[in-house]
Amino acid sequence: MLQKFKRNFSIIAHIDHGKSTIADRLLQVTGTVSERDMKAQVLDSMDLEREKGITIKAQAVTLYYDAKDGNRYELNLIDTPGHVDFIYEVSRSLAACEGAILVVDAAQGVEAQTLANVYLALENDLEVVPVINKIDLPAADVDKVKNEIEDVIGLPADDAVLTSAKAGIGIEELLEAIIERIPAPEHQEEGPLKALIFDSHFDDYRGVITYVRVLDGCIKKGDKIKIWSTGKELEILECGVFSPVMKSTGELSSGSVGYIITGVKTIQDTQVGDTITHAKKPCAEPLQGYRPAQSMVYAGLYPISTDDYSDLRDALEKLQLNDASLSFVPETSLALGFGFRCGFLGLLHMEIIVERLRREYNIDLISTSPSVEYRVHMENGSSYTIDNPCEFPEAGSGKKAVEEPFIKGNILVPKDYVGNVMELCQEKRGVFIDMNYIDENRAMITYELPLAEIVIDFYDKLKSRTRGYASFEYEMIGYKESKLVKVDILVSGNPVDAFSFISHADHASSRGRAICEKLKEIIPRQQFEIPIQAALGAKIIARETIRAFRKNVTAKCYGGDITRKKKLLEKQKEGKKRMKQIGNVEIPQEAFVSVLKLN
Ligand code: GDP
Ligand code: MG
């Protein structure tokens, strides 16, 4: 097909504004999916994605549309992840498009997440087509949303397409708008091959499936290709399009989107953002802006039962097959034994991985406090990075300064909650940058904040203090020096490394105290007294004591009822399974979890 009959676009939307429903409608109206196979949200295939209502990986689908002008068009819809954790993947997917559909809920209006993605689209020179969805809702206010699109985003909204994805209204109009307004790709049809890798996944039967957007030239089955960043040469065993399941076409021409299979073993060999060209006749230069996805948050994952260690490793390897942004290396903890230090894109990413390990692989886990990556500068001029509190330099080791990563966060919130948001940001060591009212009701507040403060519970707190009305998005802005210290937690005099954390000096005592108090609640009394302390080096900054427990659980049974006694002992044993023995003290699994939620 000629390039002038191709359109490549993605859909940008705040969560719940109707992206998946619109995508489903487009598939349905173009006959890509038969009525019979139509299940809600075809694009969100992973169970967890459906449940959490988020798209984790980018997906692509090719639709064929017979337009009013009598021509048949190839439309490539590239779905993008909706959460800030996956912003790198969003920007790569957008780079594979010429246009984007911006979906805004007619009753909710523009949200912070929408803005972040629109800016990304504009940076990528995409033509943005505004769509106002859910016009069937009684609370829909199309004029108000049009004004917001113009005032807040700065896009002309007069020609916004009005849809109800639910009722199937405006879908033909949307398809026509895509063809009229989104430019066709314009590349060298005959030139040396240049293609962008924008996603990849591992298929149990077919191996690595690499998603590509062809710019110049053409990919054919049997071609010898080269991956730019590694120089690795591979053969195209199969190529084709998603419609929506994989359909081999033997060829992907200039301007098209589809998949290739090359027999590589892991997705690390075809990383998102990299360039593909022909081995024999390569293009002159690669596409701009490739960098491997980067972990932002690190935590140790430990099996509750040491028997599960090798299962955990196998499971992480399997998950990594499909997720190049998950990293892990073996690690040992005095408290927790053998486990893995894992790197994640963000806290949501971590939650998803932990959840999948539990659910799909049946592994009971303890995770240590998530940490960001710190930079340590020494007196002697050397410097290094650490992502584990245990590596924090002790006093007297010649440490000069420690830097931590900062983000710039934009929070969009109704004016009644501005005070609460600012208070929260201050608590989290935020530095106020700016505030603008985007309409008479809502303000956009900008703060610089340490990433470490964001990764724990910022988002939950923000939601609860604004009754769910705030939306939040952030970008990394680099490293800055902070007054940081390591706090250790001692149980019965033994430091439990899994509880150690790095904190700003001003918050060290209060956080140490909060953890001691929490542990006092959670660790059951035992036959002896258990001191719980927080320490800064040798200095104790907080202390709680768990009193000794005298009674035996079976004491009440006067030696009489033997079955009852057995039952009690059974119950106690059950409880023990989910405990971790630290020195002579047993700490329940939930202690590790609840400590993470404190600050
Ligand atoms: P996404 O998070 O942007 O992918 O949003 P979804 O497509 O999952 O939609 C979120 C919710 O809004 C779902 O319950 C949809 O059924 C509903 N929804 C989507 N489009 C419309 C619409 O046009 N009208 C109404 N009333 N509800 C809609
Ligand atoms: Mg969705």
Short mmCIF file of N, CA and C and ligand atoms in Angstrom, two decimals, residues 11-25 40-41 44 50 52-55 79 103 105 132-138 163-169, ligand 1:
data_model
loop_
_atom_site.label_atom_id
_atom_site.label_comp_id
_atom_site.label_asym_id
_atom_site.label_seq_id
_atom_site.Cartn_x
_atom_site.Cartn_y
_atom_site.Cartn_z
N ILE A 11 -3.57 6.86 20.95
CA ILE A 11 -4.66 7.52 21.69
C ILE A 11 -4.12 7.95 23.05
N ILE A 12 -4.29 9.21 23.35
CA ILE A 12 -3.85 9.75 24.63
C ILE A 12 -5.09 10.05 25.46
N ALA A 13 -5.08 9.62 26.70
CA ALA A 13 -6.23 9.91 27.54
C ALA A 13 -5.84 9.79 29.00
N HIS A 14 -6.52 10.50 29.83
CA HIS A 14 -6.38 10.28 31.26
C HIS A 14 -7.11 8.97 31.57
N ILE A 15 -6.66 8.30 32.63
CA ILE A 15 -7.28 7.02 32.96
C ILE A 15 -8.80 7.18 33.12
N ASP A 16 -9.54 6.24 32.54
CA ASP A 16 -11.01 6.20 32.62
C ASP A 16 -11.74 7.18 31.70
N HIS A 17 -11.01 7.92 30.88
CA HIS A 17 -11.70 8.84 29.98
C HIS A 17 -12.23 8.14 28.73
N GLY A 18 -11.84 6.88 28.55
CA GLY A 18 -12.48 6.09 27.49
C GLY A 18 -11.58 5.63 26.36
N LYS A 19 -10.28 5.62 26.62
CA LYS A 19 -9.34 5.22 25.57
C LYS A 19 -9.62 3.80 25.08
N SER A 20 -9.70 2.86 26.00
CA SER A 20 -9.89 1.47 25.60
C SER A 20 -11.23 1.27 24.89
N THR A 21 -12.26 1.94 25.38
CA THR A 21 -13.58 1.77 24.77
C THR A 21 -13.58 2.33 23.34
N ILE A 22 -12.91 3.46 23.15
CA ILE A 22 -12.82 4.02 21.80
C ILE A 22 -12.04 3.08 20.89
N ALA A 23 -10.93 2.55 21.40
CA ALA A 23 -10.13 1.62 20.60
C ALA A 23 -10.98 0.41 20.19
N ASP A 24 -11.73 -0.11 21.15
CA ASP A 24 -12.60 -1.24 20.85
C ASP A 24 -13.59 -0.90 19.75
N ARG A 25 -14.16 0.29 19.82
CA ARG A 25 -15.14 0.71 18.80
C ARG A 25 -14.51 0.81 17.43
N ALA A 40 -14.86 -6.84 25.79
CA ALA A 40 -14.47 -5.48 26.14
C ALA A 40 -12.95 -5.37 26.24
N GLN A 41 -12.42 -4.30 25.74
CA GLN A 41 -11.02 -3.95 25.88
C GLN A 41 -10.07 -4.99 25.33
N ASP A 44 -6.28 -4.39 26.09
CA ASP A 44 -5.70 -4.64 27.42
C ASP A 44 -5.76 -6.12 27.71
N ARG A 50 -6.42 -5.45 33.07
CA ARG A 50 -7.86 -5.30 33.11
C ARG A 50 -8.32 -4.89 34.49
N LYS A 52 -6.61 -3.53 37.05
CA LYS A 52 -6.18 -2.21 37.51
C LYS A 52 -6.63 -1.14 36.54
N GLY A 53 -7.20 -1.55 35.40
CA GLY A 53 -7.69 -0.57 34.45
C GLY A 53 -6.58 0.25 33.83
N ILE A 54 -5.39 -0.33 33.75
CA ILE A 54 -4.30 0.42 33.14
C ILE A 54 -3.68 -0.42 32.04
N THR A 55 -3.06 0.26 31.11
CA THR A 55 -2.33 -0.44 30.07
C THR A 55 -0.87 -0.42 30.47
N ASP A 79 -1.25 1.66 21.00
CA ASP A 79 -1.75 1.98 22.33
C ASP A 79 -0.55 2.31 23.22
N VAL A 103 -8.24 12.02 23.92
CA VAL A 103 -9.59 11.77 24.42
C VAL A 103 -9.78 12.48 25.76
N ASP A 105 -12.76 13.28 28.69
CA ASP A 105 -14.08 12.97 29.22
C ASP A 105 -14.92 14.25 29.28
N ILE A 132 -13.92 14.67 22.30
CA ILE A 132 -14.62 14.80 23.57
C ILE A 132 -15.57 13.60 23.67
N ASN A 133 -15.30 12.74 24.63
CA ASN A 133 -16.01 11.47 24.75
C ASN A 133 -17.03 11.52 25.90
N LYS A 134 -17.88 10.54 25.92
CA LYS A 134 -18.93 10.41 26.94
C LYS A 134 -19.94 11.55 26.84
N ILE A 135 -20.25 11.99 25.61
CA ILE A 135 -21.22 13.07 25.47
C ILE A 135 -22.63 12.61 25.84
N ASP A 136 -22.79 11.28 26.02
CA ASP A 136 -24.10 10.78 26.45
C ASP A 136 -24.38 11.05 27.92
N LEU A 137 -23.35 11.32 28.71
CA LEU A 137 -23.56 11.51 30.15
C LEU A 137 -24.36 12.78 30.43
N PRO A 138 -25.27 12.71 31.39
CA PRO A 138 -26.05 13.91 31.74
C PRO A 138 -25.14 15.05 32.19
N THR A 163 -17.84 12.27 20.70
CA THR A 163 -18.17 10.85 20.65
C THR A 163 -18.83 10.36 21.94
N SER A 164 -19.54 9.27 21.78
CA SER A 164 -19.87 8.45 22.93
C SER A 164 -19.42 7.06 22.54
N ALA A 165 -18.30 6.66 23.09
CA ALA A 165 -17.77 5.34 22.73
C ALA A 165 -18.74 4.27 23.20
N LYS A 166 -19.38 4.55 24.31
CA LYS A 166 -20.30 3.58 24.87
C LYS A 166 -21.49 3.37 23.95
N ALA A 167 -22.07 4.46 23.48
CA ALA A 167 -23.26 4.36 22.63
C ALA A 167 -22.90 4.22 21.15
N GLY A 168 -21.62 4.27 20.84
CA GLY A 168 -21.22 4.13 19.44
C GLY A 168 -21.52 5.37 18.60
N ILE A 169 -21.54 6.53 19.22
CA ILE A 169 -21.80 7.78 18.48
C ILE A 169 -20.47 8.44 18.08
P1 GDP B 1 -9.47 4.17 29.72
O1 GDP B 1 -8.97 4.04 31.11
O2 GDP B 1 -9.20 5.52 29.16
O3 GDP B 1 -9.03 3.07 28.81
O4 GDP B 1 -11.07 4.10 29.83
P2 GDP B 1 -12.08 2.94 29.49
O5 GDP B 1 -12.26 2.81 28.02
O6 GDP B 1 -11.67 1.72 30.25
O7 GDP B 1 -13.43 3.55 30.06
C1 GDP B 1 -13.59 3.86 31.44
C2 GDP B 1 -15.05 3.75 31.82
O8 GDP B 1 -15.83 4.72 31.10
C3 GDP B 1 -15.66 2.40 31.46
O9 GDP B 1 -16.52 2.04 32.50
C4 GDP B 1 -16.42 2.67 30.16
O10 GDP B 1 -17.51 1.81 30.01
C5 GDP B 1 -16.87 4.09 30.37
N1 GDP B 1 -17.05 4.80 29.10
C6 GDP B 1 -16.19 4.85 28.06
N2 GDP B 1 -16.70 5.61 27.06
C7 GDP B 1 -17.91 6.05 27.49
C8 GDP B 1 -18.92 6.88 26.92
O11 GDP B 1 -18.84 7.36 25.81
N3 GDP B 1 -20.01 7.13 27.70
C9 GDP B 1 -20.14 6.61 28.95
N4 GDP B 1 -21.25 6.92 29.63
N5 GDP B 1 -19.22 5.83 29.51
C10 GDP B 1 -18.13 5.54 28.80
#
